[in-house]
């Protein structure tokens, strides 16, 4: 849906890193390199970034009940 | 007891140090005090006046709660210890207002307007929600001081430690390459065909391998009295503030224990 504010497992705040991550990955940079440089050291935080799909644009077009 | 700072990266909020001549009981007490007892500010209640975004009120409230707020421990009290007796006053709570009526786009944490300039979101560019055209979000949030033992959003840091590694080479190592091959922490080197310890990397050893099974002369043991401590601040407080506050709380708790023991007789 939307990037979680913190890592589920360790609690590190990560949401503010998402947009620069997406921008750099879309430019063709290696995901490993980008995550290393953003300071995502543990595999828990990395998995949040690797597994996340931003669905909010699609979901927002539907009505909420 | 002695403390030697290894690294203090203020930008990333990382602090590491060696705790010398101590014991596991004290090291774990310190760790738990930092995680559970050092208070920070976090949003605890949210009143929505308008929200027709795709996220439900409770989801946005939950996201707001997790946003780290820069904390000024001197000007706020814990609600239960405040003079107002938990009713709520400007010494124990803070209002933050968010009004995103511009129509479309991502709403960032920086748009949370705080009544106190010292307490504001640490990371300005955290997305709270994304609005489409015609969607609006208006709310008033209340931030209070709290402790990590109640909810992790009030915890100031991620703190962990390990026993200090002791690495010894007691004699001739017949096959140094075999050691180098399994050494994923890069603590060993080969110099003049002899195995030597890279002194700068000793603390990087994660104590996960038993090298004596490969060669009896390579001994990796853990110190019982020295600890390598790592603190990763979430941003609300600096590493130094966290340790100082944790020690103050430890003092208070010991005083409290002494008082209670006196009463017991
Ligand atoms: Zn994590
Ligand atoms: Zn009060």
Short mmCIF file of N, CA and C in Angstrom, two decimals, chain B residues 85-236:
data_model
loop_
_atom_site.label_atom_id
_atom_site.label_comp_id
_atom_site.label_asym_id
_atom_site.label_seq_id
_atom_site.Cartn_x
_atom_site.Cartn_y
_atom_site.Cartn_z
N UNK B 85 -1.66 15.99 37.32
CA UNK B 85 -2.15 14.66 37.67
C UNK B 85 -2.82 13.94 36.50
N UNK B 86 -2.22 14.04 35.35
CA UNK B 86 -2.69 13.29 34.19
C UNK B 86 -3.82 13.92 33.41
N UNK B 87 -4.30 15.10 33.86
CA UNK B 87 -5.40 15.76 33.14
C UNK B 87 -4.94 16.28 31.78
N UNK B 88 -3.67 16.67 31.72
CA UNK B 88 -3.13 17.22 30.47
C UNK B 88 -2.92 18.71 30.55
N UNK B 89 -1.67 19.14 30.45
CA UNK B 89 -1.35 20.56 30.46
C UNK B 89 -0.17 20.76 29.49
N UNK B 90 0.29 21.98 29.35
CA UNK B 90 1.35 22.17 28.37
C UNK B 90 2.74 21.74 28.88
N UNK B 91 2.79 21.17 30.08
CA UNK B 91 4.04 20.58 30.57
C UNK B 91 4.09 19.07 30.29
N UNK B 92 2.98 18.51 29.84
CA UNK B 92 2.99 17.06 29.59
C UNK B 92 2.40 16.67 28.25
N UNK B 93 1.85 17.59 27.50
CA UNK B 93 1.40 17.20 26.16
C UNK B 93 1.57 18.33 25.16
N UNK B 94 1.53 17.95 23.90
CA UNK B 94 1.79 18.91 22.84
C UNK B 94 0.85 18.63 21.67
N UNK B 95 0.26 19.70 21.13
CA UNK B 95 -0.66 19.53 20.00
C UNK B 95 0.09 19.74 18.68
N UNK B 96 -0.23 18.88 17.72
CA UNK B 96 0.31 19.05 16.37
C UNK B 96 -0.87 19.05 15.40
N UNK B 97 -0.84 19.96 14.45
CA UNK B 97 -1.96 20.09 13.53
C UNK B 97 -1.50 19.75 12.12
N UNK B 98 -2.35 19.01 11.41
CA UNK B 98 -2.05 18.68 10.01
C UNK B 98 -3.25 19.07 9.16
N UNK B 99 -3.01 19.89 8.15
CA UNK B 99 -4.07 20.29 7.23
C UNK B 99 -3.54 20.12 5.82
N UNK B 100 -4.04 19.09 5.14
CA UNK B 100 -3.61 18.86 3.76
C UNK B 100 -4.81 19.00 2.86
N UNK B 101 -5.04 20.21 2.38
CA UNK B 101 -6.24 20.45 1.59
C UNK B 101 -5.88 20.81 0.16
N UNK B 102 -4.60 20.74 -0.16
CA UNK B 102 -4.16 21.24 -1.46
C UNK B 102 -4.67 20.39 -2.63
N UNK B 103 -5.24 19.23 -2.32
CA UNK B 103 -5.82 18.46 -3.41
C UNK B 103 -5.14 17.14 -3.65
N UNK B 104 -3.98 17.15 -4.26
CA UNK B 104 -3.37 15.87 -4.56
C UNK B 104 -1.89 15.88 -4.18
N UNK B 105 -1.35 14.69 -4.05
CA UNK B 105 0.07 14.56 -3.76
C UNK B 105 0.33 13.88 -2.42
N UNK B 106 1.60 13.69 -2.14
CA UNK B 106 2.00 13.00 -0.92
C UNK B 106 1.99 13.99 0.24
N UNK B 107 1.43 13.58 1.36
CA UNK B 107 1.46 14.41 2.58
C UNK B 107 2.67 13.97 3.39
N UNK B 108 3.56 14.89 3.68
CA UNK B 108 4.80 14.54 4.38
C UNK B 108 4.73 14.92 5.86
N UNK B 109 5.61 14.28 6.63
CA UNK B 109 5.67 14.54 8.07
C UNK B 109 5.97 16.01 8.36
N UNK B 110 6.67 16.68 7.43
CA UNK B 110 7.02 18.09 7.65
C UNK B 110 5.79 18.98 7.68
N UNK B 111 4.65 18.47 7.16
CA UNK B 111 3.43 19.28 7.15
C UNK B 111 2.71 19.25 8.50
N UNK B 112 3.20 18.41 9.40
CA UNK B 112 2.66 18.41 10.77
C UNK B 112 3.18 19.66 11.45
N UNK B 113 2.26 20.56 11.80
CA UNK B 113 2.69 21.81 12.42
C UNK B 113 2.61 21.69 13.94
N UNK B 114 3.78 21.81 14.56
CA UNK B 114 3.87 21.64 16.00
C UNK B 114 3.76 22.99 16.70
N UNK B 115 3.13 22.99 17.89
CA UNK B 115 3.01 24.25 18.66
C UNK B 115 4.33 24.58 19.35
N UNK B 116 5.22 23.60 19.43
CA UNK B 116 6.53 23.82 20.07
C UNK B 116 7.62 23.58 19.02
N UNK B 117 8.37 24.63 18.66
CA UNK B 117 9.37 24.46 17.59
C UNK B 117 10.47 23.45 17.94
N UNK B 118 10.66 23.15 19.23
CA UNK B 118 11.70 22.20 19.62
C UNK B 118 11.28 20.76 19.39
N UNK B 119 9.96 20.51 19.36
CA UNK B 119 9.47 19.14 19.16
C UNK B 119 8.78 19.05 17.81
N UNK B 120 9.47 18.44 16.86
CA UNK B 120 8.88 18.28 15.52
C UNK B 120 9.40 16.99 14.91
N UNK B 121 8.77 16.51 13.84
CA UNK B 121 9.24 15.24 13.26
C UNK B 121 10.73 15.30 12.89
N UNK B 122 11.44 14.22 13.24
CA UNK B 122 12.88 14.18 12.98
C UNK B 122 13.15 14.12 11.48
N UNK B 123 12.36 13.31 10.77
CA UNK B 123 12.58 13.14 9.34
C UNK B 123 11.45 13.82 8.58
N UNK B 124 11.77 14.96 7.95
CA UNK B 124 10.73 15.76 7.29
C UNK B 124 10.07 15.03 6.14
N UNK B 125 10.81 14.18 5.44
CA UNK B 125 10.28 13.62 4.19
C UNK B 125 9.63 12.24 4.34
N UNK B 126 9.07 11.97 5.52
CA UNK B 126 8.34 10.71 5.70
C UNK B 126 6.93 10.84 5.11
N UNK B 127 6.54 9.98 4.17
CA UNK B 127 5.18 10.07 3.64
C UNK B 127 4.16 9.55 4.66
N UNK B 128 3.10 10.33 4.90
CA UNK B 128 2.04 9.88 5.82
C UNK B 128 0.93 9.21 5.01
N UNK B 129 0.50 9.87 3.94
CA UNK B 129 -0.53 9.31 3.06
C UNK B 129 -0.39 9.99 1.71
N UNK B 130 -1.00 9.41 0.70
CA UNK B 130 -1.02 10.06 -0.61
C UNK B 130 -2.46 10.43 -0.96
N UNK B 131 -2.68 11.68 -1.34
CA UNK B 131 -4.04 12.14 -1.64
C UNK B 131 -4.25 12.27 -3.13
N UNK B 132 -5.45 11.89 -3.58
CA UNK B 132 -5.84 12.16 -4.96
C UNK B 132 -6.58 13.49 -4.99
N UNK B 133 -6.89 13.94 -6.17
CA UNK B 133 -7.62 15.20 -6.30
C UNK B 133 -8.94 15.12 -5.56
N UNK B 134 -9.24 16.16 -4.80
CA UNK B 134 -10.50 16.18 -4.07
C UNK B 134 -10.46 15.53 -2.71
N UNK B 135 -9.35 14.84 -2.40
CA UNK B 135 -9.25 14.22 -1.08
C UNK B 135 -8.57 15.19 -0.11
N UNK B 136 -9.07 15.23 1.11
CA UNK B 136 -8.47 16.13 2.09
C UNK B 136 -8.23 15.40 3.41
N UNK B 137 -7.30 15.93 4.16
CA UNK B 137 -6.97 15.35 5.46
C UNK B 137 -6.77 16.50 6.44
N UNK B 138 -7.56 16.48 7.51
CA UNK B 138 -7.42 17.49 8.55
C UNK B 138 -7.48 16.80 9.88
N UNK B 139 -6.50 17.07 10.73
CA UNK B 139 -6.49 16.39 12.03
C UNK B 139 -5.69 17.19 13.05
N UNK B 140 -5.96 16.87 14.31
CA UNK B 140 -5.18 17.44 15.40
C UNK B 140 -4.66 16.28 16.24
N UNK B 141 -3.35 16.23 16.41
CA UNK B 141 -2.74 15.12 17.13
C UNK B 141 -2.18 15.60 18.46
N UNK B 142 -2.17 14.71 19.44
CA UNK B 142 -1.60 15.03 20.75
C UNK B 142 -0.40 14.13 21.00
N UNK B 143 0.74 14.75 21.22
CA UNK B 143 1.95 13.98 21.52
C UNK B 143 2.20 14.03 23.02
N UNK B 144 2.58 12.90 23.59
CA UNK B 144 2.92 12.84 25.00
C UNK B 144 4.24 12.09 25.19
N UNK B 145 4.83 12.30 26.36
CA UNK B 145 6.03 11.56 26.71
C UNK B 145 5.62 10.17 27.17
N UNK B 146 6.36 9.18 26.75
CA UNK B 146 6.03 7.81 27.18
C UNK B 146 7.27 6.94 27.19
N UNK B 147 7.08 5.67 27.58
CA UNK B 147 8.22 4.76 27.69
C UNK B 147 8.09 3.58 26.75
N UNK B 148 9.24 3.07 26.32
CA UNK B 148 9.27 1.96 25.38
C UNK B 148 8.62 0.70 25.90
N UNK B 149 8.54 0.53 27.24
CA UNK B 149 7.93 -0.69 27.76
C UNK B 149 6.42 -0.69 27.54
N UNK B 150 5.85 0.51 27.31
CA UNK B 150 4.41 0.57 27.05
C UNK B 150 4.13 0.38 25.56
N UNK B 151 4.86 1.07 24.73
CA UNK B 151 4.73 0.91 23.28
C UNK B 151 6.07 1.27 22.65
N UNK B 152 6.45 0.50 21.65
CA UNK B 152 7.77 0.67 21.06
C UNK B 152 7.95 2.03 20.38
N UNK B 153 6.85 2.72 20.08
CA UNK B 153 6.99 4.05 19.45
C UNK B 153 7.69 5.04 20.39
N UNK B 154 7.69 4.75 21.71
CA UNK B 154 8.34 5.64 22.67
C UNK B 154 9.78 5.22 22.97
N UNK B 155 10.24 4.17 22.30
CA UNK B 155 11.59 3.69 22.56
C UNK B 155 12.59 4.56 21.79
N UNK B 156 13.69 5.00 22.42
CA UNK B 156 14.58 5.93 21.74
C UNK B 156 15.62 5.28 20.82
N UNK B 157 15.84 3.98 20.99
CA UNK B 157 16.97 3.41 20.24
C UNK B 157 16.87 1.90 20.11
N UNK B 158 17.72 1.41 19.26
CA UNK B 158 17.95 -0.01 19.13
C UNK B 158 19.29 -0.24 19.80
N UNK B 159 19.34 -1.00 20.88
CA UNK B 159 20.60 -1.18 21.61
C UNK B 159 20.93 -2.66 21.71
N UNK B 160 22.17 -3.01 21.45
CA UNK B 160 22.57 -4.41 21.57
C UNK B 160 24.05 -4.47 21.92
N UNK B 161 24.48 -5.62 22.42
CA UNK B 161 25.89 -5.74 22.78
C UNK B 161 26.37 -7.16 22.54
N UNK B 162 27.68 -7.32 22.52
CA UNK B 162 28.24 -8.67 22.45
C UNK B 162 29.45 -8.72 23.36
N UNK B 163 29.85 -9.94 23.73
CA UNK B 163 31.06 -10.10 24.53
C UNK B 163 32.26 -9.72 23.66
N UNK B 164 33.25 -9.06 24.26
CA UNK B 164 34.41 -8.65 23.45
C UNK B 164 35.18 -9.89 23.02
N UNK B 165 35.45 -10.03 21.71
CA UNK B 165 36.18 -11.21 21.23
C UNK B 165 37.65 -11.16 21.64
N UNK B 166 38.18 -12.31 22.02
CA UNK B 166 39.62 -12.42 22.29
C UNK B 166 40.18 -13.44 21.30
N UNK B 167 41.11 -13.00 20.49
CA UNK B 167 41.64 -13.88 19.45
C UNK B 167 43.12 -14.11 19.69
N UNK B 168 43.48 -15.38 19.80
CA UNK B 168 44.88 -15.71 20.07
C UNK B 168 45.39 -16.74 19.07
N UNK B 169 46.63 -16.55 18.65
CA UNK B 169 47.31 -17.58 17.87
C UNK B 169 48.47 -18.06 18.74
N UNK B 170 48.35 -19.32 19.22
CA UNK B 170 49.28 -19.77 20.26
C UNK B 170 50.48 -20.52 19.70
N UNK B 171 50.48 -20.80 18.41
CA UNK B 171 51.63 -21.52 17.86
C UNK B 171 51.61 -21.51 16.35
N UNK B 172 52.30 -22.48 15.78
CA UNK B 172 52.36 -22.54 14.33
C UNK B 172 51.03 -23.03 13.74
N UNK B 173 50.50 -22.27 12.77
CA UNK B 173 49.28 -22.72 12.07
C UNK B 173 49.69 -23.36 10.76
N UNK B 174 49.37 -24.64 10.63
CA UNK B 174 49.89 -25.40 9.48
C UNK B 174 49.27 -24.97 8.16
N UNK B 175 47.97 -24.70 8.19
CA UNK B 175 47.29 -24.39 6.93
C UNK B 175 46.51 -23.07 7.05
N UNK B 176 47.22 -21.92 6.96
CA UNK B 176 46.55 -20.64 7.17
C UNK B 176 45.42 -20.38 6.18
N UNK B 177 45.54 -20.91 4.95
CA UNK B 177 44.51 -20.67 3.93
C UNK B 177 43.14 -21.21 4.37
N UNK B 178 43.17 -22.35 5.08
CA UNK B 178 41.91 -22.95 5.54
C UNK B 178 41.19 -22.02 6.50
N UNK B 179 41.96 -21.30 7.31
CA UNK B 179 41.36 -20.35 8.25
C UNK B 179 40.80 -19.15 7.49
N UNK B 180 41.62 -18.62 6.58
CA UNK B 180 41.21 -17.43 5.81
C UNK B 180 39.92 -17.72 5.03
N UNK B 181 39.80 -18.94 4.54
CA UNK B 181 38.67 -19.29 3.70
C UNK B 181 37.33 -19.17 4.43
N UNK B 182 37.32 -19.55 5.72
CA UNK B 182 36.04 -19.52 6.46
C UNK B 182 35.85 -18.21 7.23
N UNK B 183 36.87 -17.36 7.25
CA UNK B 183 36.83 -16.16 8.08
C UNK B 183 36.05 -15.05 7.38
N UNK B 184 34.72 -15.02 7.58
CA UNK B 184 33.90 -14.04 6.87
C UNK B 184 33.93 -12.66 7.52
N UNK B 185 34.55 -12.53 8.70
CA UNK B 185 34.68 -11.21 9.33
C UNK B 185 36.01 -10.53 8.99
N UNK B 186 36.84 -11.20 8.21
CA UNK B 186 38.17 -10.69 7.83
C UNK B 186 39.01 -10.29 9.03
N UNK B 187 39.11 -11.17 10.02
CA UNK B 187 39.93 -10.84 11.18
C UNK B 187 41.35 -11.40 11.06
N UNK B 188 41.57 -12.32 10.12
CA UNK B 188 42.91 -12.88 9.95
C UNK B 188 43.54 -12.44 8.63
N UNK B 189 44.88 -12.43 8.64
CA UNK B 189 45.63 -12.11 7.42
C UNK B 189 46.79 -13.08 7.31
N UNK B 190 47.34 -13.18 6.11
CA UNK B 190 48.57 -13.97 5.96
C UNK B 190 49.72 -13.02 5.70
N UNK B 191 50.73 -13.07 6.58
CA UNK B 191 51.93 -12.26 6.36
C UNK B 191 53.14 -13.19 6.39
N UNK B 192 53.97 -13.15 5.37
CA UNK B 192 55.12 -14.06 5.24
C UNK B 192 54.71 -15.51 5.47
N UNK B 193 53.60 -15.89 4.85
CA UNK B 193 53.06 -17.26 4.92
C UNK B 193 52.64 -17.67 6.34
N UNK B 194 52.52 -16.66 7.20
CA UNK B 194 52.09 -16.98 8.57
C UNK B 194 50.75 -16.31 8.83
N UNK B 195 49.94 -16.97 9.65
CA UNK B 195 48.64 -16.40 9.98
C UNK B 195 48.81 -15.36 11.09
N UNK B 196 48.31 -14.15 10.84
CA UNK B 196 48.35 -13.11 11.88
C UNK B 196 46.95 -12.52 12.05
N UNK B 197 46.76 -11.89 13.22
CA UNK B 197 45.46 -11.26 13.50
C UNK B 197 45.52 -9.81 13.04
N UNK B 198 44.52 -9.39 12.29
CA UNK B 198 44.41 -7.98 11.91
C UNK B 198 43.80 -7.22 13.09
N UNK B 199 44.66 -6.47 13.80
CA UNK B 199 44.25 -5.88 15.08
C UNK B 199 43.07 -4.91 14.94
N UNK B 200 42.96 -4.23 13.79
CA UNK B 200 41.87 -3.27 13.60
C UNK B 200 40.51 -3.94 13.47
N UNK B 201 40.52 -5.23 13.16
CA UNK B 201 39.26 -5.91 12.85
C UNK B 201 38.78 -6.83 13.98
N UNK B 202 39.56 -6.92 15.06
CA UNK B 202 39.23 -7.89 16.13
C UNK B 202 37.79 -7.73 16.62
N UNK B 203 37.34 -6.46 16.80
CA UNK B 203 36.00 -6.25 17.35
C UNK B 203 34.90 -6.61 16.37
N UNK B 204 35.24 -6.77 15.09
CA UNK B 204 34.23 -7.14 14.08
C UNK B 204 33.88 -8.63 14.17
N UNK B 205 34.70 -9.39 14.86
CA UNK B 205 34.46 -10.84 14.97
C UNK B 205 33.10 -11.09 15.63
N UNK B 206 32.27 -11.92 15.00
CA UNK B 206 30.93 -12.14 15.56
C UNK B 206 30.87 -13.42 16.41
N UNK B 207 32.03 -14.04 16.68
CA UNK B 207 32.13 -15.19 17.58
C UNK B 207 31.29 -16.37 17.11
N UNK B 208 31.06 -16.46 15.80
CA UNK B 208 30.17 -17.52 15.33
C UNK B 208 30.93 -18.77 14.88
N UNK B 209 32.25 -18.70 14.78
CA UNK B 209 33.00 -19.85 14.29
C UNK B 209 33.96 -20.38 15.34
N UNK B 210 34.08 -21.71 15.36
CA UNK B 210 35.04 -22.34 16.26
C UNK B 210 36.28 -22.71 15.44
N UNK B 211 37.25 -21.80 15.41
CA UNK B 211 38.44 -22.02 14.58
C UNK B 211 39.31 -23.15 15.11
N UNK B 212 39.19 -23.48 16.40
CA UNK B 212 40.05 -24.52 16.96
C UNK B 212 39.78 -25.88 16.34
N UNK B 213 38.62 -26.01 15.67
CA UNK B 213 38.35 -27.28 14.98
C UNK B 213 39.20 -27.43 13.71
N UNK B 214 39.62 -26.30 13.17
CA UNK B 214 40.49 -26.34 11.98
C UNK B 214 41.95 -26.45 12.43
N UNK B 215 42.30 -25.63 13.41
CA UNK B 215 43.68 -25.67 13.92
C UNK B 215 43.66 -25.36 15.42
N UNK B 216 44.28 -26.25 16.21
CA UNK B 216 44.22 -26.10 17.67
C UNK B 216 44.89 -24.82 18.16
N UNK B 217 45.76 -24.24 17.32
CA UNK B 217 46.50 -23.06 17.76
C UNK B 217 45.76 -21.74 17.56
N UNK B 218 44.60 -21.81 16.92
CA UNK B 218 43.82 -20.58 16.76
C UNK B 218 42.68 -20.61 17.76
N UNK B 219 42.74 -19.66 18.71
CA UNK B 219 41.72 -19.68 19.77
C UNK B 219 40.90 -18.40 19.72
N UNK B 220 39.59 -18.56 19.56
CA UNK B 220 38.69 -17.41 19.62
C UNK B 220 37.77 -17.61 20.81
N UNK B 221 37.90 -16.74 21.80
CA UNK B 221 37.05 -16.84 22.99
C UNK B 221 36.39 -15.49 23.25
N UNK B 222 35.43 -15.49 24.15
CA UNK B 222 34.72 -14.25 24.47
C UNK B 222 35.06 -13.82 25.89
N UNK B 223 35.30 -12.54 26.06
CA UNK B 223 35.60 -12.01 27.39
C UNK B 223 34.36 -12.05 28.28
N UNK B 224 34.54 -12.38 29.55
CA UNK B 224 33.41 -12.39 30.48
C UNK B 224 33.13 -11.02 31.06
N UNK B 225 34.12 -10.14 30.97
CA UNK B 225 34.01 -8.87 31.67
C UNK B 225 33.91 -7.66 30.75
N UNK B 226 34.23 -7.83 29.47
CA UNK B 226 34.21 -6.68 28.55
C UNK B 226 33.12 -6.87 27.50
N UNK B 227 32.45 -5.79 27.16
CA UNK B 227 31.35 -5.85 26.20
C UNK B 227 31.49 -4.79 25.13
N UNK B 228 31.12 -5.15 23.92
CA UNK B 228 31.07 -4.15 22.85
C UNK B 228 29.61 -3.78 22.68
N UNK B 229 29.32 -2.52 22.92
CA UNK B 229 27.94 -2.02 22.94
C UNK B 229 27.65 -1.22 21.69
N UNK B 230 26.48 -1.42 21.12
CA UNK B 230 26.08 -0.63 19.95
C UNK B 230 24.73 0.02 20.24
N UNK B 231 24.65 1.32 19.99
CA UNK B 231 23.38 2.02 20.16
C UNK B 231 23.04 2.71 18.84
N UNK B 232 21.84 2.45 18.36
CA UNK B 232 21.38 3.11 17.14
C UNK B 232 20.16 3.94 17.49
N UNK B 233 20.35 5.24 17.58
CA UNK B 233 19.24 6.11 17.94
C UNK B 233 18.22 6.16 16.81
N UNK B 234 16.92 6.23 17.19
CA UNK B 234 15.88 6.37 16.18
C UNK B 234 15.70 7.84 15.80
N UNK B 235 16.40 8.74 16.48
CA UNK B 235 16.39 10.15 16.10
C UNK B 235 15.84 11.10 17.16
N UNK B 236 15.01 10.57 18.09
CA UNK B 236 14.39 11.46 19.08
C UNK B 236 15.44 12.08 20.00
#
